[in-house]
Structure formats: C-alpha cells, structure tokens
Amino acid sequence: MSRTSFGLAYPDRFYAAATYAGFGDSSVTSKFSNDVALLLYALHQQATVGPCNLPKPRGWSPVEQSKWTSWNGLGNMASSEAMRLFVKILEEEDPGWYSRVSDFIPEPVVDVEMNHNSKSESPTNNETTLPEMKTIPTENGNSVDKDVMVEVVGPVGVYDQWVAPSVSGPRPKPRYEHAAAVVDDKMYIFGGNHNGRYLNDLQTLNLRNWTWSKVEVKASSEDSVRVTPCAGHTLIPWEGNKLISIAGHSKDASEEVNVKAFDLQTCTWSNMKTYGKPPVSRGGQSVTLVGTTLVIFGGQDGNRTLLNDLHVLDLETMTWDEIETIGVPPSPRSDHAAAVHAERYLLIFGGGSHSSCFNDLHVLDLKTMEWSKPSQQGDIPSPRAGHAGVTIGESWFIVGGGDNKSGVSETVVFNMSTLSWSVVTTVQGRVPLASEGLSLVLSSYNGEDILVSFGGYNGKYNNEVNLLKPSYKSTLQATREGAAALDSVSGAQNATNGTRDVDLEFEAGQEAKFREISVENNEPQKNEVNEVSERSLAALKAEKEELEKALSNEKLQSDELKQELIGAETKNSDLYKELQSLRVQLAAEQSRCFKLEVDVAELRQKLQTMDSLQKELEILQRQKAASEEAFAKQKQSSGGVWGWLAGTPPSPADA
C-alpha cells in the first residue's frame, strides 16, 4: 500500500477542484447532495466573486433563496480562506477526486512516500476483497491526492463503469424475474424464471471472496410450509437474520398475496401469519420498505389484469391495510421500479402494460397520501419495464429494462431532490446489463458503495454478475459501523401542489451542514469558521421564521377558503333541496292537469251525446204532433170512435 501527496498550490488547486465539482456546467447537483452542493456554491462564489452584495431574490424560489442565503452567510470571508474550505469540503465528500482530474491539471510536483513491501495487506473482517476484473481501465497515477490511499491490488479502481468479476463456485441457473437481497456481505438470490419454468432455489454469493454456493434448506417444523417456485416476487431483508419473500407468480397461485420468511440461522422457511384483508395475488409489483412498513403498489394478477392499487403491511403487527389515496395515481402497470426518499415520498418510475412501456414519474406523499406527477429534468430515460433500481442517499440508480423491442443500454441516476436525470454509463451490444428482469443490490467495498447486478433476459437467460462503483459519496459503510447516516435535506419537489414543508427541511439540512464545517488545527481559522457558522445560522433562522410566517398565512388563507367552500356547499345543498321540492310540486300539478284534461274530454263526449238526443227528441215531437193532428181530423169526420163502432152512418152535413 502506498500513500502519495502532491504539491499543486492555490489557486490552481482550487480551480481544479471547482472544475471537478462541476462549476461551469450543470453537473454539480448530480455529484453531491443538496446541502453540500449549496455550501460549495457559496464558497465558490465567495472565492471568485467576493462577498455577496446581491439583493435577496424576490418571489417564491426555494433554490435561489437557499443559494443566496448560503452565500450571504459567509459574510466577508477572505477569498483564500473560501478556496481552502472549498477544497477541504470536496476532499471530505470525495477523497479520490484529484486522482481523476489529471486530464486538465498540469503535471504537479509529486512528493512520494511509498511502501515497497511486496506483500499486500490482508483485509480485515470488515473489508471486502474483490477479485480480478475483466478489462478494467486503470486510473491515472500521475497525480494522487494526499488524502487518498491507493491500493496495490485495487480491482474496482474505476468509477461509473460496469466490470465483470471473476467468481468461483457452482453458478446458479440463468434466470430473470428473480429476487435478490444483501445480508452480511452476502447476496441472496431466490426463485425466478428459467426457460419458462419457475424456480425455488436459494443461492448466495459471498461478496468478500466472490464465491457462489447453494443454500441447503432444511425441513421446517411446519408441515404446511412448501416453498412454491415463483417469479416476479420481492425479497426483503428483515431483523438482520431473515429474508421475507412476498407475492410473485407461481403455478399454484393462491387468491391472496402470500408472505414467507427464511431464517438465515436455521435455514428454514416459514409462513408469516397476517391479519386484515391481504391484496389479491400478483407478480411484477413493487415492494418498498419504509421504516417497519412494506408499501406494495401495482403488478399483475393471475388473470393478467394490471393493477394500480396500494397496500401496506405493518411488519410489527403483520396487519394488511388498503390505502385510499387522493390525486391521480399511476396507470395500472407491472415491472416498474419504486423507491422511497426521506422516509416520506414514494417514487414510481416506468413499468409496462400489455401493449406499451412507460417513462413517467409519479410521487406519493406518504403523509398526505396524495399522488402527484412532477416535471422531470435532465436526460429523461426512454420508456422501459423490467428494470431494477437502488438508492444511495438522494441518488436513485436505474439499470436495465426493455421496451418490448430491445434492452436498455444506459445506466441512469435520478436526483430525488432536484428531480433531475443523468446518464452514468452506457454498455454496448446485447449484454446482461441490457436485460429485463435483472436484479440490482447495494453493497460496500473499502468504504465505497458498489452496485451488484445479476441475471436478466435479453433473448437468452443470464447468470452473470456485474459491478459498478458510482462516483457518489458512500453512506453504507458508515451505517454499518453504527455512525449516524446523513439525512436527506429535502424531499422530492411536488410540481403540482408546491408544498413548502420540503423547503423548511432543506433549510434545516443547511444548518446541520454549517455545524459540521471543520478546518485544520488552526485556532484563528476555527474561530473564523465559527463566526461564519453563527452568522449563517442566524440568517438561516431568520429565513426560516419568514418561511414559517408565510406558511402560516397560507394556512390561514386555506382555512378561509375551506370555510367559504363549506358555506357554498351548504347553500348549494339548500338550493338543491328547494329545486327537488319544486320538481315534486311541478309533477303534482302536471298530474292534476292531466286529470282535468281527461274530465274535459269526457264532458265534451257527453255534450255531443246530448245534442244527438235533442235532435231525436225534436223529431219525435214533430211526429207526435203530426199523429195527433191526423187523429183529430179522423175523429171529427167519423162521429167519433163509438159511432164508427156502432155502424151509425154519417150525417148528411158530414157528407
């Protein structure tokens, strides 16, 4: 092992650091978390421009206000001191930065102290030994930072490029749609699909010596437990010695999602009894661990029906709950990727339906249970499904996937605070990394994060392992050693509702970062930094109070609008009731009018009948009169009826 130092003086050292950090282009936010990026921005402005003399930005722009607050908080700090602090913070965040910037740095004077002992140091129990890699570009050794330890045997010496390690032991069957998880420097692979057949084997890859082995599962005391071959399921590490397998497609599919646990100590499977109403059986869903709760979204059921429902499983009470959300949820889909940011925001990216793939991004606020679809920035990925992802701090790495035509060749990273995409690297040809249904896990080597991919399908089934060391600050090793992990400074920005709680967290993260500034053992410099920190804290607190006041005013306005809305709804309800009453009255009047029309029609018919009877009566009366007249004449001429009956001859006068 050798330690080298360089003698590049200021300001050249500062300008080299600024160029590496991305000042002059838009890459600074993709290399560092927001609090570090803002601090570097402020120091860069202080070193190159001088003290902040600009007025405070107007309007509601959290990013611009935060940048101005950071710069203004430095006060009258000297340019040379700002340069020195800039370089020191960069070295704390990325110790190996200088070894990767020699392309634009003039050849420095190098003072080398090297250990010529040919024996390499053996790794400790907490270190991981990586095997020899295939075709790894070597790093430039002409300029090495004084704080960087350069390993004599450094197999993962290149950043942001995929390499294939040499592994030993019996390799698992090639597969895709399997599940993977890391526990104690071992990557576990369970199930998957091989040549159309579901698998139920459990394989492990030792990430220290890179050796494959099959886990021999012992018979469980529970007779009912049977490890059903499955694919499209999810494997979750739990309690340090368990693996939880949840959901997935199988030949013996049940109607409900099954939850099984594998005990790494006893090597046995067991059913996990759950309460509540479990979701319908499915595969291709996303399962995200948020604290002690599993959040399940989407997938495809046994009838090939796509889903977009949301369920949670509390791992402490083992209780299912279906969540009712507000806002517009993602369309039904499967084989998407999901991640959680700041323990509050659930992000859903991509996935596919039966006919197309997606590249949309949806965010669910787990506090308000409201969906939003923010605007994406940067190099937005192409539509894909079957991809895999892991998070490192604020960075969400997405690998693989396909669009029903070809595999996706680029590895992308998404900054969950700035909502910006960037491409990490691109592979060539039909390789396992450009596959659907591959797995991706996060491990650590020498205090730096590494991504480990396995399997996938791109026209053939794969069982290869690939590694990538991202050029982002490692947080995994610090977490394993019991150190407090760095908190995210802001949640994903919701472009539809403009919530400002995230920005308050952003300011609080800056306060924490200023408290962490430390310089070398020089008492005057420490005092100066402390003064800067105090001024910055005071400015940030004042800014926070203003934001809280603004937020309070908005809440009051919101309450007033809610009251007005309630009043309008009440008035609307009264009007609706009145309208219904009028409709009832109108219906009654219409019914009465109809009855009157019927009566009128009957009366008209009777009137017509009376006219006919009147005419007949007149005819009868005329006939009667005529008959009576004729009878009278006859009586006079015949002497009466009795005379006629007696045969009395008429008198001469009558003749």
Coordinates of C-alpha atoms in Angstrom, one line a residue, residues 66-470:
S66 CA -31.2 28.9 -0.4
K67 CA -28.2 29.8 -2.7
W68 CA -28.4 33.4 -1.7
T69 CA -28.7 32.6 2.0
S70 CA -25.6 30.3 1.8
W71 CA -23.5 32.8 0.0
N72 CA -24.7 35.8 2.1
G73 CA -24.0 33.8 5.3
L74 CA -20.2 33.7 4.5
G75 CA -20.0 37.5 5.2
N76 CA -16.6 39.0 4.5
M77 CA -14.6 35.7 4.4
A78 CA -11.3 36.1 2.6
S79 CA -11.1 34.6 -0.9
S80 CA -8.1 32.5 0.0
E81 CA -10.0 31.0 3.0
A82 CA -13.0 30.3 0.8
M83 CA -10.8 28.4 -1.6
R84 CA -9.2 26.4 1.1
L85 CA -12.6 25.5 2.7
F86 CA -14.0 24.6 -0.8
V87 CA -11.1 22.1 -1.4
K88 CA -11.3 20.7 2.1
I89 CA -15.1 20.0 1.9
L90 CA -14.6 18.4 -1.5
E91 CA -11.9 16.1 -0.1
E92 CA -14.3 15.1 2.7
E93 CA -17.1 14.3 0.3
D94 CA -14.9 12.6 -2.4
P95 CA -11.5 11.7 -1.2
G96 CA -10.3 10.5 -4.6
W97 CA -11.3 13.5 -6.6
Y98 CA -7.8 14.6 -7.5
S99 CA -6.8 11.2 -8.9
R100 CA -9.5 11.6 -11.6
V101 CA -8.9 15.1 -12.8
S102 CA -5.3 14.9 -14.2
D103 CA -6.6 15.4 -17.8
F104 CA -6.9 19.1 -17.2
I105 CA -4.4 19.7 -14.4
P106 CA -0.8 20.5 -15.3
E107 CA 1.8 18.0 -14.2
P108 CA 2.4 18.7 -10.5
V109 CA 5.5 18.2 -8.4
V110 CA 4.9 14.9 -6.6
D111 CA 6.4 14.0 -3.3
V112 CA 6.0 10.3 -2.9
E113 CA 6.4 8.1 0.1
M114 CA 5.9 4.5 -0.9
N115 CA 5.9 1.3 1.0
H116 CA 8.0 -1.1 -1.2
N117 CA 7.0 -4.2 0.7
S118 CA 5.7 -6.6 -1.9
K119 CA 3.3 -8.2 0.4
S120 CA -0.2 -6.7 0.3
E121 CA -2.1 -6.1 3.4
S122 CA -4.7 -8.7 4.2
P123 CA -8.2 -7.4 4.5
T124 CA -9.8 -7.1 7.9
N125 CA -13.1 -8.6 8.9
N126 CA -14.9 -5.5 7.9
E127 CA -13.2 -5.2 4.5
T128 CA -14.2 -6.9 1.2
T129 CA -11.6 -8.4 -1.2
L130 CA -12.6 -8.0 -4.8
P131 CA -11.2 -10.4 -7.3
E132 CA -9.6 -9.6 -10.6
M133 CA -11.8 -7.8 -13.0
K134 CA -12.2 -8.1 -16.7
T135 CA -11.0 -5.2 -18.9
I136 CA -10.9 -2.5 -16.2
P137 CA -9.3 0.8 -17.3
T138 CA -6.5 1.8 -15.0
E139 CA -6.6 5.1 -13.1
N140 CA -4.2 7.8 -13.8
G141 CA -1.4 7.5 -11.2
N142 CA 0.5 10.7 -12.1
S143 CA -1.4 12.9 -9.6
V144 CA -2.8 11.4 -6.5
D145 CA -4.5 13.3 -3.7
K146 CA -2.6 13.4 -0.4
D147 CA -5.6 12.0 1.5
V148 CA -6.2 9.0 -0.9
M149 CA -4.9 5.6 0.0
V150 CA -4.0 3.8 -3.3
E151 CA -4.3 0.0 -3.0
V152 CA -1.5 -2.0 -4.7
V153 CA -4.3 -4.5 -5.6
G154 CA -7.3 -2.3 -6.5
P155 CA -9.6 -4.3 -8.7
V156 CA -12.5 -1.8 -8.6
G157 CA -10.4 1.2 -9.3
V158 CA -12.6 2.8 -11.9
Y159 CA -15.8 4.8 -11.3
D160 CA -19.0 4.8 -13.2
Q161 CA -18.2 1.7 -15.4
W162 CA -19.5 -1.8 -15.2
V163 CA -17.0 -4.6 -14.7
A164 CA -17.4 -8.3 -14.5
P165 CA -15.6 -10.0 -11.6
S166 CA -14.2 -13.5 -11.7
V167 CA -16.4 -15.6 -9.5
S168 CA -15.9 -19.2 -8.2
G169 CA -18.2 -22.0 -7.1
P170 CA -21.2 -23.5 -8.9
R171 CA -23.1 -20.7 -10.7
P172 CA -26.9 -20.6 -10.3
K173 CA -29.1 -21.4 -13.3
P174 CA -29.5 -18.4 -15.7
R175 CA -32.8 -16.7 -14.8
Y176 CA -34.8 -13.5 -14.7
E177 CA -37.6 -12.1 -12.6
H178 CA -35.9 -13.5 -9.6
A179 CA -35.4 -11.6 -6.3
A180 CA -32.2 -10.5 -4.6
A181 CA -31.2 -9.1 -1.2
V182 CA -27.9 -8.5 0.7
V183 CA -27.4 -9.5 4.3
D184 CA -23.9 -9.5 6.0
D185 CA -21.9 -9.2 2.8
K186 CA -23.8 -12.0 1.1
M187 CA -26.1 -11.6 -1.9
Y188 CA -29.1 -14.0 -1.8
I189 CA -30.9 -15.0 -5.0
F190 CA -34.3 -16.7 -4.7
G191 CA -36.5 -18.1 -7.4
G192 CA -37.0 -16.7 -10.9
N193 CA -37.9 -17.9 -14.3
H194 CA -35.6 -20.2 -16.3
N195 CA -36.8 -21.4 -19.8
G196 CA -40.4 -20.7 -18.8
R197 CA -40.1 -22.7 -15.6
Y198 CA -40.4 -21.1 -12.1
L199 CA -37.6 -21.8 -9.7
N200 CA -37.5 -22.1 -5.9
D201 CA -33.8 -22.5 -5.2
L202 CA -31.9 -20.1 -2.8
Q203 CA -28.4 -19.2 -3.9
T204 CA -25.8 -17.0 -2.2
L205 CA -22.8 -15.1 -3.5
N206 CA -20.2 -14.2 -0.9
L207 CA -19.3 -10.6 -1.6
R208 CA -15.9 -10.9 0.2
N209 CA -14.4 -13.8 -1.7
W210 CA -16.9 -13.8 -4.6
T211 CA -17.9 -17.5 -4.3
W212 CA -21.3 -18.9 -5.3
S213 CA -22.9 -21.6 -3.1
K214 CA -26.4 -23.1 -2.8
V215 CA -28.2 -22.7 0.5
E216 CA -29.4 -26.1 1.7
V217 CA -32.9 -25.5 3.0
K218 CA -33.8 -27.7 6.0
A219 CA -37.2 -29.2 6.6
S220 CA -39.4 -26.8 8.6
S221 CA -41.4 -27.9 11.7
E222 CA -44.5 -26.5 9.9
D223 CA -45.8 -29.3 7.7
S224 CA -47.9 -26.8 5.7
V225 CA -44.9 -24.8 4.5
R226 CA -43.9 -25.6 1.0
V227 CA -41.6 -23.4 -1.0
T228 CA -43.5 -22.9 -4.2
P229 CA -41.5 -22.0 -7.3
C230 CA -42.2 -18.4 -8.2
A231 CA -41.1 -15.4 -10.2
G232 CA -41.8 -11.7 -10.1
H233 CA -41.7 -11.7 -6.3
T234 CA -39.7 -9.5 -3.9
L235 CA -37.1 -10.3 -1.3
I236 CA -36.8 -8.0 1.7
P237 CA -34.1 -8.3 4.5
W238 CA -35.6 -8.1 7.9
E239 CA -34.3 -8.1 11.5
G240 CA -30.8 -8.9 10.4
N241 CA -31.3 -12.7 10.1
K242 CA -34.5 -13.1 7.9
L243 CA -35.5 -12.8 4.3
I244 CA -39.1 -12.0 3.6
S245 CA -40.4 -13.3 0.3
I246 CA -43.7 -11.6 -0.8
A247 CA -46.1 -12.0 -3.7
G248 CA -45.0 -13.4 -7.1
H249 CA -46.3 -15.5 -9.9
S250 CA -46.5 -19.3 -9.5
K251 CA -48.2 -22.4 -11.0
D252 CA -50.1 -22.9 -7.7
A253 CA -51.2 -19.3 -7.4
S254 CA -53.5 -18.5 -4.5
E255 CA -56.1 -15.8 -4.4
E256 CA -54.2 -13.7 -1.9
V257 CA -50.6 -12.5 -1.6
N258 CA -48.5 -14.9 0.5
V259 CA -45.8 -13.9 2.8
K260 CA -43.0 -16.3 3.7
A261 CA -39.8 -15.8 5.8
F262 CA -36.5 -17.6 5.5
D263 CA -34.4 -17.8 8.7
L264 CA -30.8 -17.5 7.8
Q265 CA -29.7 -19.1 11.1
T266 CA -31.9 -22.2 10.9
C267 CA -32.1 -22.3 7.1
T268 CA -35.8 -22.9 7.2
W269 CA -38.9 -21.4 5.5
S270 CA -42.0 -20.5 7.4
N271 CA -45.3 -18.9 6.7
M272 CA -45.9 -15.4 8.2
K273 CA -49.4 -15.1 9.5
T274 CA -51.0 -11.9 8.6
Y275 CA -54.2 -10.1 9.7
G276 CA -56.5 -7.8 7.8
K277 CA -57.5 -8.1 4.2
P278 CA -54.5 -9.1 2.1
P279 CA -54.2 -7.9 -1.5
V280 CA -55.1 -10.1 -4.4
S281 CA -52.2 -12.4 -5.6
R282 CA -49.9 -10.8 -8.1
G283 CA -46.4 -10.5 -9.6
G284 CA -44.3 -7.7 -11.1
Q285 CA -45.4 -5.4 -8.2
S286 CA -43.1 -3.1 -6.3
V287 CA -42.5 -3.6 -2.6
T288 CA -40.7 -0.8 -0.7
L289 CA -39.6 -0.9 2.9
V290 CA -40.5 2.4 4.7
G291 CA -39.5 2.1 8.3
T292 CA -41.2 -1.0 9.5
T293 CA -43.9 -1.0 6.8
L294 CA -43.9 -2.6 3.4
V295 CA -45.6 -0.5 0.7
I296 CA -46.9 -2.5 -2.2
F297 CA -48.0 -1.0 -5.5
G298 CA -49.4 -2.3 -8.8
G299 CA -48.4 -5.5 -10.5
Q300 CA -50.4 -8.1 -12.5
D301 CA -52.7 -10.7 -11.0
G302 CA -53.2 -14.3 -12.1
N303 CA -55.8 -13.3 -14.8
R304 CA -53.2 -10.9 -16.3
T305 CA -55.2 -7.9 -15.1
L306 CA -52.9 -4.9 -14.5
L307 CA -53.2 -3.2 -11.1
N308 CA -52.6 0.2 -9.6
D309 CA -53.8 -0.3 -6.1
L310 CA -51.8 0.5 -2.9
H311 CA -51.5 -1.7 0.1
V312 CA -49.3 -1.6 3.2
L313 CA -48.1 -4.4 5.6
D314 CA -47.1 -3.4 9.1
L315 CA -44.2 -5.8 9.9
E316 CA -44.6 -5.2 13.6
T317 CA -48.3 -6.2 13.8
M318 CA -48.4 -8.1 10.5
T319 CA -51.6 -6.3 9.5
W320 CA -52.6 -5.5 6.0
D321 CA -54.3 -2.3 5.1
E322 CA -55.5 -1.0 1.7
I323 CA -54.8 2.7 1.4
E324 CA -57.2 5.2 -0.1
T325 CA -55.2 8.0 -1.9
I326 CA -56.1 11.3 -3.5
G327 CA -54.8 12.8 -6.7
V328 CA -54.3 11.0 -9.9
P329 CA -52.5 7.6 -9.4
P330 CA -50.2 6.0 -11.9
S331 CA -52.0 4.0 -14.6
P332 CA -52.2 0.2 -14.0
R333 CA -48.8 -1.4 -14.6
S334 CA -46.3 -4.0 -13.7
D335 CA -42.5 -4.4 -13.7
H336 CA -41.9 -0.8 -12.7
A337 CA -39.4 0.5 -10.1
A338 CA -40.1 2.1 -6.8
A339 CA -38.0 4.0 -4.2
V340 CA -38.6 6.0 -1.0
H341 CA -37.0 9.3 -0.3
A342 CA -36.7 11.0 3.1
E343 CA -38.9 8.3 4.6
R344 CA -41.9 10.3 3.2
Y345 CA -42.1 10.2 -0.6
L346 CA -42.7 7.0 -2.7
L347 CA -41.5 7.3 -6.2
I348 CA -42.8 5.1 -9.1
F349 CA -40.9 5.1 -12.4
G350 CA -41.7 3.3 -15.6
G351 CA -43.2 -0.1 -16.0
G352 CA -45.4 -1.5 -18.7
S353 CA -48.9 -2.5 -19.8
H354 CA -49.8 -5.3 -22.2
S355 CA -49.0 -3.1 -25.2
S356 CA -46.6 -0.3 -24.2
C357 CA -44.0 0.8 -21.7
F358 CA -43.8 4.0 -19.7
N359 CA -41.1 6.5 -18.6
D360 CA -43.4 8.6 -16.4
L361 CA -42.6 9.5 -12.8
H362 CA -45.2 9.6 -10.0
V363 CA -44.7 10.7 -6.4
L364 CA -46.9 9.7 -3.4
D365 CA -46.6 11.8 -0.3
L366 CA -46.9 9.1 2.4
K367 CA -48.1 11.7 5.0
T368 CA -51.0 13.2 2.9
M369 CA -51.4 10.1 0.7
E370 CA -51.6 12.4 -2.3
W371 CA -50.3 11.4 -5.8
S372 CA -48.5 13.9 -8.0
K373 CA -46.7 13.8 -11.3
P374 CA -43.8 16.3 -11.1
S375 CA -41.9 17.6 -14.1
Q376 CA -38.7 15.6 -14.8
Q377 CA -35.4 17.4 -15.6
G378 CA -32.2 16.4 -17.4
D379 CA -31.7 13.3 -19.6
I380 CA -35.1 11.7 -19.2
P381 CA -34.8 8.0 -19.7
S382 CA -36.7 6.2 -22.5
P383 CA -39.8 4.1 -21.7
R384 CA -38.9 0.8 -20.1
A385 CA -40.2 -2.1 -18.0
G386 CA -38.4 -4.9 -16.1
H387 CA -35.6 -2.5 -14.9
A388 CA -34.1 -2.5 -11.4
G389 CA -33.1 0.3 -9.0
V390 CA -31.3 1.0 -5.7
T391 CA -30.9 4.3 -3.8
I392 CA -27.7 5.8 -2.4
G393 CA -28.7 8.9 -0.4
E394 CA -30.6 11.2 -2.7
S395 CA -29.4 9.2 -5.8
W396 CA -31.7 6.6 -7.4
F397 CA -29.8 4.3 -9.8
I398 CA -31.8 2.6 -12.6
V399 CA -30.3 -0.3 -14.6
G400 CA -31.6 -2.4 -17.4
G401 CA -35.1 -2.9 -18.6
G402 CA -36.6 -3.1 -22.1
D403 CA -39.4 -1.7 -24.3
N404 CA -40.6 -4.9 -25.9
K405 CA -38.2 -4.4 -28.8
S406 CA -34.7 -4.2 -27.2
G407 CA -32.9 -3.9 -23.9
V408 CA -32.0 -0.6 -22.4
S409 CA -28.2 0.0 -22.6
E410 CA -27.7 3.0 -20.4
T411 CA -27.4 3.2 -16.6
V412 CA -29.1 6.3 -15.3
V413 CA -29.3 8.1 -11.9
F414 CA -32.1 10.3 -10.6
N415 CA -31.5 13.0 -8.0
M416 CA -34.7 12.7 -5.9
S417 CA -34.3 16.3 -4.6
T418 CA -33.8 18.1 -7.8
L419 CA -35.9 15.7 -9.9
S420 CA -33.0 15.6 -12.4
W421 CA -31.9 12.6 -14.5
S422 CA -28.3 12.0 -15.8
V423 CA -26.6 9.1 -17.6
V424 CA -24.0 7.3 -15.6
T425 CA -22.6 4.9 -18.3
T426 CA -23.8 3.0 -21.4
V427 CA -23.0 -0.6 -22.4
Q428 CA -22.6 -1.8 -25.9
G429 CA -24.3 -4.8 -27.6
R430 CA -26.6 -7.4 -26.2
V431 CA -25.2 -7.8 -22.8
P432 CA -26.8 -8.9 -19.5
L433 CA -26.9 -5.3 -18.3
A434 CA -29.3 -4.5 -21.1
S435 CA -31.8 -7.1 -19.9
E436 CA -35.3 -7.3 -18.5
G437 CA -35.9 -8.8 -15.1
L438 CA -32.4 -8.4 -13.7
S439 CA -31.7 -7.8 -10.1
L440 CA -29.7 -4.9 -8.5
V441 CA -28.4 -4.7 -4.9
L442 CA -26.2 -2.3 -3.0
S443 CA -23.0 -3.4 -1.2
S444 CA -19.8 -1.8 0.0
Y445 CA -16.1 -2.1 -0.8
N446 CA -13.5 -0.2 1.2
G447 CA -16.0 2.3 2.5
E448 CA -17.4 3.0 -1.0
D449 CA -20.7 1.8 -2.4
I450 CA -20.8 -0.7 -5.2
L451 CA -23.8 -1.8 -7.3
V452 CA -24.1 -5.5 -8.0
S453 CA -26.3 -6.8 -10.8
F454 CA -27.3 -10.4 -11.6
G455 CA -29.2 -12.3 -14.2
G456 CA -31.8 -11.0 -16.7
Y457 CA -33.2 -11.9 -20.1
N458 CA -32.3 -10.2 -23.4
G459 CA -33.1 -13.0 -25.8
K460 CA -31.3 -15.5 -23.6
Y461 CA -31.3 -16.2 -19.9
N462 CA -28.2 -14.8 -18.0
N463 CA -26.5 -15.6 -14.7
E464 CA -23.6 -13.2 -14.9
V465 CA -22.5 -10.8 -12.1
N466 CA -21.5 -7.2 -12.8
L467 CA -20.2 -4.4 -10.6
L468 CA -20.3 -0.6 -10.7
K469 CA -18.7 1.8 -8.3
P470 CA -20.6 5.1 -8.6

